[in-house]
Amino acid sequence: MERKYIFPDNFLWGGATSANQCEGAAREDGKGWTTSDTSLFIADSKKRIQQMLSPMTTDKVRKALGDTKGFYPKRQGIDFYHHYKEDIALFAEMGFKTFRLSISWARILPNGDDKHPNEKGLQFYENVIDELLKYNIEPLVTLSHYEFPLELSFRQNGWASRKTIDAFEHFVTILFERFKGKVKYWITFNEMNVIGMTGYLSGGLLADKYENPDNPNQDYFQAAHHQLVAAAKAARALRSIDPEAQIGCMIVRFENYPDTPNPLDVLASLKSDQENFLMSDVLMKGSYPGYSKRLFAEKNVHIEMTKEDLEILANYTADFVSFSYYMSGVVGGTNSEKTTGNILDSKQNPFLKKSEWGWQIDPVGLRITLNKMYDRYQKPIFIVENGLGAKDELTDELTVHDTYRINYLRSHIEQIGEAIDDGVEVIGYTPWGCIDLVSASGNEMSKRYGFIYVDIDDKGQGTGKRYRKDSFAWYKNVIKTNGESL
Ligand code: BG6
């Protein structure tokens, strides 16, 4: 018998993007420089991801800002800044109920902590939000997605400084006041649990300014603590300015299986979960979990936290939990064969196929993760990223036959349906890069996720025209039938 999946009537189907990967217009209308503006396109694909994960220094940043020869894809994006009306019309045609975007902090406060906001920046986002609301699409807004105002890196080493909490509170207060009644769903930090790997991009950390150059973990975890306090302060501000709105935390989920039934492998998997859930545990439950003591001791980390920090964390927990999920991994054991993955490499799982980028495709892992998270938090869950990065080919009929993407998404949505049947409260699903955009790790256009093809290549050449892929009509039907047509 054919299996039918029942999604809630108000399920938020949609798509996700980030400002730094799609807007472009890096220097337009008063925007300040951000960490993502220094990501250079590197021709050798094997070296690309290293750039994202390598520490940056003041000198390297200054050099990138003054470089007139290299190509920096995120400064151009897909020019969503000028195409947003056309793009949103396409999302509306697919029937999106929600659209995840992020706001570039430096577009609002070019130096990160300016007293008065840049009106042109605010106006741009207001135009985007109004355009979405015109089609009854709920904006889902991330306050910080893999970019940070560079001025605050130079001055106070980004999130390593406690002063950055105040700057962020000021930034988000401006947004909550301006978009009160228009934005119901906010997310504080994108994938905040991997600041140890994306310390520069998301934390604005410069290696030459580390407090403990011998143990960068100290700076990473102190910065993460400041983000946690800032997230709780954002929740406090939102509750007083717009009590109807909700704020969520967001992590990248690594479902890491034990390599064998050996209890040591199972323990390795449990430890991987603990490290993976640390940030969401704090923000969903209001305090650092018991296991954090040992984790910090093992990493030789001593976090400075005040009584006020602990109070604010306890009093302003998040309303929902959200996460990105692309793949699963394996830990422990003796298997030494590795494959690449989202941010982290993993051991190979012989039961899974891989994407062209080596990420292990595992729809059932999504169901497992959803169940685990719901058991842990008992709060609504928003899946705010999922998808298949692939090389697409535009045909002569100006479309892309992306059956591989449809298969990936179908199998994952089916598992969301299963998890809902398991009793998990899933409120929405926004596949990543619903329109092709610059890849975060590779800084390239060749790795595409979208339902909409954008005619721009790795070097930024192309017409910029948008074309509907086969997955466009497929997803439109999924939304129209609320998942029944899977
Ligand atoms: C997530 C990020 O980790 O993965 C996105 O939040 C990113 O910004 C996405 O684009 C996919 O990764 P990539 O490297 O394929 O673009």
Short mmCIF file of C-alpha atoms and ligand atoms in Angstrom, two decimals:
data_model
loop_
_atom_site.label_atom_id
_atom_site.label_comp_id
_atom_site.label_asym_id
_atom_site.label_seq_id
_atom_site.Cartn_x
_atom_site.Cartn_y
_atom_site.Cartn_z
CA MET A 1 0.00 0.00 0.00
CA GLU A 2 1.28 3.44 -0.88
CA ARG A 3 2.36 5.40 2.19
CA LYS A 4 0.74 8.82 2.61
CA TYR A 5 2.30 11.41 4.85
CA ILE A 6 0.18 13.81 6.86
CA PHE A 7 1.74 17.19 7.49
CA PRO A 8 0.06 19.74 9.79
CA ASP A 9 -2.26 22.18 7.96
CA ASN A 10 -0.12 25.18 8.85
CA PHE A 11 3.20 23.48 8.01
CA LEU A 12 5.72 26.09 6.87
CA TRP A 13 7.09 24.86 3.54
CA GLY A 14 9.67 27.16 2.04
CA GLY A 15 13.33 27.71 1.27
CA ALA A 16 16.45 29.16 2.87
CA THR A 17 19.24 31.57 1.95
CA SER A 18 21.72 33.87 3.66
CA ALA A 19 22.60 37.48 2.92
CA ASN A 20 26.30 36.85 2.40
CA GLN A 21 25.75 34.11 -0.17
CA CYS A 22 23.11 35.76 -2.30
CA GLU A 23 22.77 39.52 -1.89
CA GLY A 24 25.98 40.81 -3.48
CA ALA A 25 26.09 44.65 -3.47
CA ALA A 26 28.90 44.38 -0.93
CA ARG A 27 29.67 48.08 -0.95
CA GLU A 28 26.34 49.50 -1.95
CA ASP A 29 24.19 51.91 0.04
CA GLY A 30 26.65 52.25 2.89
CA LYS A 31 27.25 48.60 3.82
CA GLY A 32 30.46 47.99 5.79
CA TRP A 33 32.92 45.18 5.11
CA THR A 34 32.20 41.80 6.63
CA THR A 35 34.17 38.60 7.16
CA SER A 36 32.53 36.89 4.18
CA ASP A 37 33.72 39.65 1.84
CA THR A 38 37.29 38.37 2.16
CA SER A 39 36.56 34.83 0.84
CA LEU A 40 38.57 34.46 -2.34
CA PHE A 41 37.65 32.13 -5.21
CA ILE A 42 40.34 29.44 -5.37
CA ALA A 43 40.71 27.54 -8.63
CA ASP A 44 42.03 24.37 -6.96
CA SER A 45 38.85 22.77 -5.60
CA LYS A 46 40.77 20.67 -3.03
CA LYS A 47 42.01 23.81 -1.30
CA ARG A 48 38.68 25.62 -1.19
CA ILE A 49 37.22 24.42 2.09
CA GLN A 50 40.52 25.02 3.90
CA GLN A 51 40.01 28.74 3.43
CA MET A 52 36.68 28.65 5.28
CA LEU A 53 38.10 26.69 8.18
CA SER A 54 41.55 28.30 8.46
CA PRO A 55 42.15 31.01 11.02
CA MET A 56 42.45 34.53 9.56
CA THR A 57 44.80 37.30 10.63
CA THR A 58 44.53 41.09 10.48
CA ASP A 59 47.19 41.21 7.76
CA LYS A 60 45.44 38.68 5.55
CA VAL A 61 42.13 40.50 5.91
CA ARG A 62 43.67 43.89 5.06
CA LYS A 63 45.36 42.31 2.04
CA ALA A 64 42.06 40.82 0.81
CA LEU A 65 40.28 44.16 1.21
CA GLY A 66 42.94 45.92 -0.84
CA ASP A 67 43.24 43.18 -3.47
CA THR A 68 42.18 44.37 -6.92
CA LYS A 69 43.00 41.18 -8.85
CA GLY A 70 41.32 38.26 -7.06
CA PHE A 71 37.64 37.39 -7.37
CA TYR A 72 35.57 37.40 -4.17
CA PRO A 73 32.28 35.66 -5.09
CA LYS A 74 30.31 36.63 -1.99
CA ARG A 75 30.71 40.32 -2.79
CA GLN A 76 28.65 39.68 -5.91
CA GLY A 77 26.44 36.74 -4.80
CA ILE A 78 23.57 36.25 -7.21
CA ASP A 79 22.72 39.93 -6.93
CA PHE A 80 19.59 39.23 -4.89
CA TYR A 81 19.97 42.85 -3.77
CA HIS A 82 18.64 43.97 -7.15
CA HIS A 83 16.67 40.85 -8.14
CA TYR A 84 14.69 40.23 -4.96
CA LYS A 85 11.30 41.07 -6.51
CA GLU A 86 11.77 38.63 -9.36
CA ASP A 87 13.12 35.95 -7.00
CA ILE A 88 10.33 36.32 -4.48
CA ALA A 89 7.78 36.13 -7.31
CA LEU A 90 9.30 32.72 -8.19
CA PHE A 91 9.12 31.58 -4.56
CA ALA A 92 5.47 32.66 -4.51
CA GLU A 93 4.86 30.71 -7.72
CA MET A 94 6.15 27.59 -5.92
CA GLY A 95 3.69 28.36 -3.13
CA PHE A 96 6.26 29.07 -0.39
CA LYS A 97 4.70 29.65 3.02
CA THR A 98 7.98 30.90 4.44
CA PHE A 99 11.34 32.17 3.26
CA ARG A 100 14.51 32.16 5.35
CA LEU A 101 16.80 35.13 4.79
CA SER A 102 19.47 36.70 6.94
CA ILE A 103 20.20 40.33 7.67
CA SER A 104 23.71 41.59 7.16
CA TRP A 105 24.68 43.37 10.39
CA ALA A 106 27.09 45.67 8.51
CA ARG A 107 24.33 46.81 6.15
CA ILE A 108 22.49 48.18 9.19
CA LEU A 109 25.49 49.22 11.30
CA PRO A 110 28.48 49.54 8.95
CA ASN A 111 30.96 49.63 11.85
CA GLY A 112 29.03 47.10 13.89
CA ASP A 113 28.18 49.47 16.74
CA ASP A 114 27.20 52.77 15.12
CA LYS A 115 24.79 54.78 17.23
CA HIS A 116 22.31 55.31 14.39
CA PRO A 117 21.35 52.73 11.77
CA ASN A 118 21.98 53.08 8.08
CA GLU A 119 18.48 53.86 6.79
CA LYS A 120 19.22 52.54 3.30
CA GLY A 121 20.11 49.14 4.75
CA LEU A 122 16.96 49.01 6.83
CA GLN A 123 14.88 50.10 3.85
CA PHE A 124 16.28 47.28 1.71
CA TYR A 125 15.20 44.63 4.23
CA GLU A 126 11.86 46.32 4.75
CA ASN A 127 11.28 46.15 0.99
CA VAL A 128 12.17 42.45 0.96
CA ILE A 129 9.95 41.69 3.94
CA ASP A 130 7.03 43.67 2.49
CA GLU A 131 7.44 41.87 -0.81
CA LEU A 132 7.25 38.51 0.99
CA LEU A 133 4.20 39.56 2.98
CA LYS A 134 2.51 40.67 -0.24
CA TYR A 135 2.44 36.97 -1.19
CA ASN A 136 1.63 35.79 2.36
CA ILE A 137 5.12 34.35 2.76
CA GLU A 138 6.29 34.43 6.40
CA PRO A 139 9.81 35.85 6.67
CA LEU A 140 12.09 33.68 8.81
CA VAL A 141 15.01 35.93 9.63
CA THR A 142 18.47 34.91 10.83
CA LEU A 143 20.28 37.68 12.67
CA SER A 144 23.79 36.44 11.98
CA HIS A 145 24.69 33.99 9.24
CA TYR A 146 28.40 33.44 8.60
CA GLU A 147 29.35 37.09 8.41
CA PHE A 148 30.45 39.66 10.93
CA PRO A 149 31.26 43.42 10.68
CA LEU A 150 35.03 43.53 10.18
CA GLU A 151 35.42 46.80 12.01
CA LEU A 152 34.53 44.99 15.25
CA SER A 153 37.08 42.28 14.45
CA PHE A 154 39.84 44.85 14.07
CA ARG A 155 38.81 46.75 17.17
CA GLN A 156 37.83 44.05 19.66
CA ASN A 157 38.38 40.67 18.03
CA GLY A 158 34.74 39.99 17.31
CA TRP A 159 32.87 37.75 19.69
CA ALA A 160 35.95 37.23 21.86
CA SER A 161 34.97 40.56 23.40
CA ARG A 162 32.12 40.98 25.85
CA LYS A 163 31.49 44.40 24.26
CA THR A 164 30.18 42.62 21.18
CA ILE A 165 27.17 41.44 23.20
CA ASP A 166 26.09 45.09 23.64
CA ALA A 167 26.66 45.85 19.96
CA PHE A 168 24.52 42.86 18.96
CA GLU A 169 21.77 43.80 21.39
CA HIS A 170 21.70 47.28 19.89
CA PHE A 171 21.58 45.81 16.35
CA VAL A 172 18.73 43.41 17.06
CA THR A 173 16.72 45.99 19.01
CA ILE A 174 16.77 48.22 15.93
CA LEU A 175 15.46 45.32 13.83
CA PHE A 176 12.78 44.19 16.28
CA GLU A 177 11.45 47.74 16.54
CA ARG A 178 11.44 48.28 12.80
CA PHE A 179 9.91 44.91 11.84
CA LYS A 180 7.54 44.51 14.76
CA GLY A 181 4.34 42.81 13.60
CA LYS A 182 5.94 41.84 10.27
CA VAL A 183 8.43 39.14 11.24
CA LYS A 184 7.08 36.32 13.41
CA TYR A 185 10.10 34.00 13.33
CA TRP A 186 13.67 35.00 14.16
CA ILE A 187 16.81 32.90 14.48
CA THR A 188 19.83 34.28 16.35
CA PHE A 189 23.04 32.65 15.07
CA ASN A 190 23.45 30.28 12.16
CA GLU A 191 25.10 26.97 13.16
CA MET A 192 26.40 28.47 16.37
CA ASN A 193 27.80 25.13 17.54
CA VAL A 194 30.68 25.20 15.04
CA ILE A 195 32.28 28.49 15.96
CA GLY A 196 35.39 26.40 16.69
CA MET A 197 35.63 25.81 12.96
CA THR A 198 34.12 28.98 11.55
CA GLY A 199 35.70 31.25 14.17
CA TYR A 200 36.58 33.95 11.66
CA LEU A 201 33.48 33.84 9.45
CA SER A 202 30.85 33.73 12.16
CA GLY A 203 32.81 34.86 15.20
CA GLY A 204 34.89 37.59 13.60
CA LEU A 205 37.96 36.16 15.39
CA LEU A 206 41.44 37.06 14.17
CA ALA A 207 44.18 34.61 15.10
CA ASP A 208 46.78 37.30 15.80
CA LYS A 209 44.51 38.62 18.54
CA TYR A 210 43.80 35.33 20.31
CA GLU A 211 44.18 35.56 24.09
CA ASN A 212 45.68 32.06 24.11
CA PRO A 213 47.44 31.41 20.80
CA ASP A 214 48.47 27.98 22.12
CA ASN A 215 44.90 26.98 22.82
CA PRO A 216 42.47 28.67 20.39
CA ASN A 217 39.65 26.66 22.00
CA GLN A 218 39.78 29.18 24.85
CA ASP A 219 38.87 32.02 22.48
CA TYR A 220 36.32 29.92 20.60
CA PHE A 221 34.40 28.86 23.68
CA GLN A 222 34.58 32.31 25.27
CA ALA A 223 33.22 33.74 22.02
CA ALA A 224 30.51 31.06 21.97
CA HIS A 225 29.57 31.98 25.53
CA HIS A 226 29.22 35.62 24.52
CA GLN A 227 26.97 34.55 21.64
CA LEU A 228 24.84 32.50 24.02
CA VAL A 229 24.35 35.47 26.32
CA ALA A 230 23.65 37.68 23.30
CA ALA A 231 21.05 35.18 22.05
CA ALA A 232 19.31 35.23 25.44
CA LYS A 233 19.42 39.03 25.47
CA ALA A 234 17.91 39.04 21.98
CA ALA A 235 15.08 36.84 23.30
CA ARG A 236 14.56 39.31 26.14
CA ALA A 237 14.45 42.27 23.73
CA LEU A 238 12.03 40.50 21.38
CA ARG A 239 9.68 39.55 24.20
CA SER A 240 9.42 43.15 25.33
CA ILE A 241 9.19 44.71 21.84
CA ASP A 242 7.10 42.14 19.97
CA PRO A 243 5.70 39.48 22.32
CA GLU A 244 3.81 37.75 19.51
CA ALA A 245 7.04 36.90 17.66
CA GLN A 246 9.22 33.85 18.35
CA ILE A 247 12.95 33.37 18.47
CA GLY A 248 14.84 30.14 17.88
CA CYS A 249 18.36 28.83 18.21
CA MET A 250 20.09 27.08 15.32
CA ILE A 251 22.77 24.40 15.14
CA VAL A 252 24.32 22.24 12.44
CA ARG A 253 23.39 18.68 13.24
CA PHE A 254 25.94 15.91 12.93
CA GLU A 255 24.21 12.57 13.43
CA ASN A 256 27.32 10.51 14.16
CA TYR A 257 26.78 6.76 14.46
CA PRO A 258 29.05 4.41 16.40
CA ASP A 259 31.29 2.49 14.01
CA THR A 260 30.52 -0.83 15.78
CA PRO A 261 28.50 -2.05 18.81
CA ASN A 262 31.69 -1.82 20.86
CA PRO A 263 30.63 0.24 23.93
CA LEU A 264 33.60 2.53 23.34
CA ASP A 265 32.25 3.42 19.91
CA VAL A 266 28.80 4.00 21.38
CA LEU A 267 30.40 6.28 23.96
CA ALA A 268 32.21 8.16 21.18
CA SER A 269 28.86 8.69 19.49
CA LEU A 270 27.31 9.94 22.74
CA LYS A 271 30.21 12.36 23.25
CA SER A 272 29.84 13.60 19.72
CA ASP A 273 26.17 14.31 20.47
CA GLN A 274 27.07 16.19 23.62
CA GLU A 275 29.51 18.44 21.82
CA ASN A 276 27.06 18.89 18.98
CA PHE A 277 24.14 19.81 21.27
CA LEU A 278 26.07 21.98 23.73
CA MET A 279 24.82 25.35 22.43
CA SER A 280 21.21 24.29 21.92
CA ASP A 281 21.20 22.61 25.35
CA VAL A 282 22.11 25.96 26.93
CA LEU A 283 19.62 27.99 24.93
CA MET A 284 16.73 25.53 25.12
CA LYS A 285 17.22 24.50 28.76
CA GLY A 286 18.64 27.71 30.22
CA SER A 287 21.93 26.49 31.68
CA TYR A 288 25.16 24.72 30.80
CA PRO A 289 24.60 20.95 30.91
CA GLY A 290 26.43 18.71 33.40
CA TYR A 291 28.68 17.20 30.73
CA SER A 292 30.07 20.66 29.82
CA LYS A 293 32.35 20.64 32.89
CA ARG A 294 34.24 17.62 31.64
CA LEU A 295 34.21 18.84 28.05
CA PHE A 296 35.77 22.16 29.05
CA ALA A 297 38.29 20.46 31.31
CA GLU A 298 39.35 18.13 28.50
CA LYS A 299 39.81 21.10 26.20
CA ASN A 300 41.54 23.13 28.90
CA VAL A 301 38.99 25.90 28.60
CA HIS A 302 37.98 28.28 31.40
CA ILE A 303 35.03 30.43 30.52
CA GLU A 304 34.49 33.74 32.20
CA MET A 305 30.81 33.99 33.05
CA THR A 306 29.08 36.41 35.35
CA LYS A 307 26.10 35.86 37.64
CA GLU A 308 24.09 38.09 35.31
CA ASP A 309 25.04 35.87 32.34
CA LEU A 310 23.68 32.82 34.11
CA GLU A 311 20.48 34.61 35.09
CA ILE A 312 19.82 35.85 31.61
CA LEU A 313 20.40 32.37 30.16
CA ALA A 314 18.00 30.87 32.68
CA ASN A 315 15.27 33.44 32.09
CA TYR A 316 15.26 33.79 28.31
CA THR A 317 15.35 30.40 26.65
CA ALA A 318 14.53 30.00 22.95
CA ASP A 319 10.99 29.33 21.68
CA PHE A 320 11.95 26.77 19.07
CA VAL A 321 14.99 24.82 18.00
CA SER A 322 16.19 24.78 14.42
CA PHE A 323 18.98 23.02 12.60
CA SER A 324 20.64 22.21 9.31
CA TYR A 325 20.90 18.60 8.23
CA TYR A 326 22.67 17.36 5.12
CA MET A 327 24.39 14.11 6.00
CA SER A 328 25.42 11.74 8.77
CA GLY A 329 28.80 10.49 9.92
CA VAL A 330 30.53 7.71 11.83
CA VAL A 331 32.74 7.92 14.93
CA GLY A 332 34.90 5.52 16.93
CA GLY A 333 36.06 2.13 15.66
CA THR A 334 38.89 1.16 13.47
CA ASN A 335 37.56 2.15 10.05
CA SER A 336 40.08 4.69 8.88
CA GLU A 337 38.58 5.54 5.50
CA LYS A 338 37.35 9.09 5.52
CA THR A 339 35.00 11.16 3.43
CA THR A 340 34.28 14.87 3.34
CA GLY A 341 31.26 16.40 5.00
CA ASN A 342 29.57 19.61 5.99
CA ILE A 343 32.31 21.49 7.89
CA LEU A 344 33.70 18.25 9.35
CA ASP A 345 35.12 15.18 7.63
CA SER A 346 33.70 11.82 8.67
CA LYS A 347 34.50 8.14 8.55
CA GLN A 348 32.81 6.29 5.73
CA ASN A 349 29.52 4.51 6.28
CA PRO A 350 29.30 1.48 3.94
CA PHE A 351 25.49 1.62 3.99
CA LEU A 352 25.24 5.11 2.52
CA LYS A 353 25.77 6.74 -0.84
CA LYS A 354 27.56 10.06 -1.14
CA SER A 355 26.98 13.34 -2.94
CA GLU A 356 29.44 14.57 -5.57
CA TRP A 357 31.13 16.42 -2.70
CA GLY A 358 31.47 13.26 -0.59
CA TRP A 359 28.68 14.08 1.90
CA GLN A 360 26.94 10.87 3.05
CA ILE A 361 23.26 10.91 2.14
CA ASP A 362 21.10 9.62 4.98
CA PRO A 363 17.37 10.41 5.08
CA VAL A 364 16.70 8.01 7.98
CA GLY A 365 19.33 9.91 9.96
CA LEU A 366 17.04 12.94 9.72
CA ARG A 367 14.22 11.00 11.39
CA ILE A 368 16.61 9.81 14.10
CA THR A 369 17.85 13.36 14.68
CA LEU A 370 14.30 14.75 14.84
CA ASN A 371 13.31 12.16 17.43
CA LYS A 372 16.44 12.78 19.50
CA MET A 373 15.97 16.52 19.48
CA TYR A 374 12.32 16.33 20.41
CA ASP A 375 13.08 13.93 23.26
CA ARG A 376 15.72 16.39 24.46
CA TYR A 377 13.78 19.66 24.25
CA GLN A 378 10.04 18.96 23.81
CA LYS A 379 9.80 22.21 21.84
CA PRO A 380 8.78 22.86 18.21
CA ILE A 381 11.43 22.03 15.64
CA PHE A 382 12.13 23.96 12.45
CA ILE A 383 14.32 22.25 9.83
CA VAL A 384 15.89 25.32 8.31
CA GLU A 385 18.44 23.71 5.98
CA ASN A 386 18.63 20.48 4.03
CA GLY A 387 19.50 19.73 0.44
CA LEU A 388 21.82 18.31 -2.15
CA GLY A 389 24.72 20.29 -3.57
CA ALA A 390 25.24 19.11 -7.13
CA LYS A 391 26.63 20.19 -10.49
CA ASP A 392 23.66 21.11 -12.66
CA GLU A 393 23.54 21.38 -16.41
CA LEU A 394 21.30 23.92 -18.10
CA THR A 395 19.74 22.23 -21.13
CA ASP A 396 18.87 23.77 -24.50
CA GLU A 397 15.26 24.03 -23.28
CA LEU A 398 16.60 26.25 -20.48
CA THR A 399 15.86 23.93 -17.61
CA VAL A 400 17.78 21.43 -15.46
CA HIS A 401 16.70 17.79 -15.22
CA ASP A 402 17.63 17.43 -11.57
CA THR A 403 16.02 14.08 -10.71
CA TYR A 404 18.90 13.46 -8.27
CA ARG A 405 17.80 16.52 -6.25
CA ILE A 406 14.13 15.49 -6.31
CA ASN A 407 15.10 12.02 -5.06
CA TYR A 408 17.21 13.46 -2.27
CA LEU A 409 14.50 15.88 -1.12
CA ARG A 410 11.68 13.35 -1.46
CA SER A 411 13.48 10.79 0.68
CA HIS A 412 14.19 13.39 3.36
CA ILE A 413 10.67 14.80 3.38
CA GLU A 414 9.31 11.26 3.73
CA GLN A 415 11.41 10.84 6.86
CA ILE A 416 10.08 14.12 8.23
CA GLY A 417 6.60 12.65 7.67
CA GLU A 418 7.68 9.54 9.58
CA ALA A 419 9.04 11.66 12.44
CA ILE A 420 5.77 13.60 12.62
CA ASP A 421 4.04 10.22 12.92
CA ASP A 422 6.52 9.37 15.69
CA GLY A 423 5.06 12.35 17.55
CA VAL A 424 7.72 14.96 16.78
CA GLU A 425 6.44 18.53 16.47
CA VAL A 426 7.99 19.80 13.24
CA ILE A 427 6.73 23.24 12.25
CA GLY A 428 8.48 23.84 8.97
CA TYR A 429 11.01 22.87 6.35
CA THR A 430 13.17 25.26 4.35
CA PRO A 431 15.55 23.46 1.96
CA TRP A 432 18.88 25.24 1.59
CA GLY A 433 19.70 27.50 -1.33
CA CYS A 434 16.20 27.33 -2.80
CA ILE A 435 17.67 29.56 -5.46
CA ASP A 436 21.28 28.80 -6.50
CA LEU A 437 23.77 30.86 -4.51
CA VAL A 438 27.46 30.96 -3.67
CA SER A 439 28.51 27.90 -1.68
CA ALA A 440 29.67 28.66 1.86
CA SER A 441 32.57 26.25 1.99
CA GLY A 442 33.76 26.35 -1.61
CA ASN A 443 32.95 29.94 -2.60
CA GLU A 444 31.75 28.55 -5.88
CA MET A 445 28.60 28.55 -7.99
CA SER A 446 29.18 25.03 -9.35
CA LYS A 447 27.79 23.51 -6.19
CA ARG A 448 24.10 24.23 -6.62
CA TYR A 449 21.17 23.48 -4.32
CA GLY A 450 18.31 25.45 -5.87
CA PHE A 451 14.94 24.85 -7.47
CA ILE A 452 15.90 27.89 -9.53
CA TYR A 453 19.02 27.90 -11.68
CA VAL A 454 21.00 31.13 -11.76
CA ASP A 455 23.17 31.66 -14.81
CA ILE A 456 26.40 32.70 -13.09
CA ASP A 457 29.59 30.66 -13.06
CA ASP A 458 32.41 30.26 -10.53
CA LYS A 459 34.16 33.35 -11.83
CA GLY A 460 31.04 35.47 -11.60
CA GLN A 461 30.42 35.43 -15.36
CA GLY A 462 26.97 34.87 -16.90
CA THR A 463 23.69 36.61 -17.61
CA GLY A 464 22.38 36.25 -14.05
CA LYS A 465 19.09 35.01 -15.52
CA ARG A 466 16.90 32.69 -13.46
CA TYR A 467 15.47 29.38 -14.83
CA ARG A 468 13.09 26.86 -13.26
CA LYS A 469 14.63 23.39 -12.78
CA ASP A 470 12.51 20.20 -12.85
CA SER A 471 12.55 20.26 -9.04
CA PHE A 472 10.70 23.60 -9.16
CA ALA A 473 7.45 22.03 -10.44
CA TRP A 474 7.95 18.99 -8.20
CA TYR A 475 8.33 21.07 -5.01
CA LYS A 476 5.43 23.30 -6.05
CA ASN A 477 3.23 20.20 -6.12
CA VAL A 478 4.55 18.95 -2.78
CA ILE A 479 3.56 22.27 -1.21
CA LYS A 480 0.22 22.42 -3.00
CA THR A 481 -0.76 18.96 -1.76
CA ASN A 482 0.81 19.57 1.69
CA GLY A 483 3.14 16.62 1.18
CA GLU A 484 0.60 14.16 -0.19
CA SER A 485 2.07 14.09 -3.69
CA LEU A 486 5.47 12.86 -2.56
C1 BG6 B 1 25.36 25.21 6.04
C2 BG6 B 1 25.44 26.73 6.02
O1 BG6 B 1 26.36 24.70 6.84
O2 BG6 B 1 25.58 24.55 4.85
C3 BG6 B 1 25.16 27.38 4.68
O3 BG6 B 1 24.58 27.28 7.00
C4 BG6 B 1 25.83 26.57 3.60
O4 BG6 B 1 25.56 28.71 4.72
C5 BG6 B 1 25.26 25.16 3.61
O5 BG6 B 1 25.76 27.12 2.34
C6 BG6 B 1 25.77 24.25 2.53
O6 BG6 B 1 27.17 24.24 2.54
P1 BG6 B 1 28.01 24.54 1.24
O7 BG6 B 1 29.40 24.61 1.71
O8 BG6 B 1 27.74 23.40 0.33
O9 BG6 B 1 27.52 25.84 0.71
#
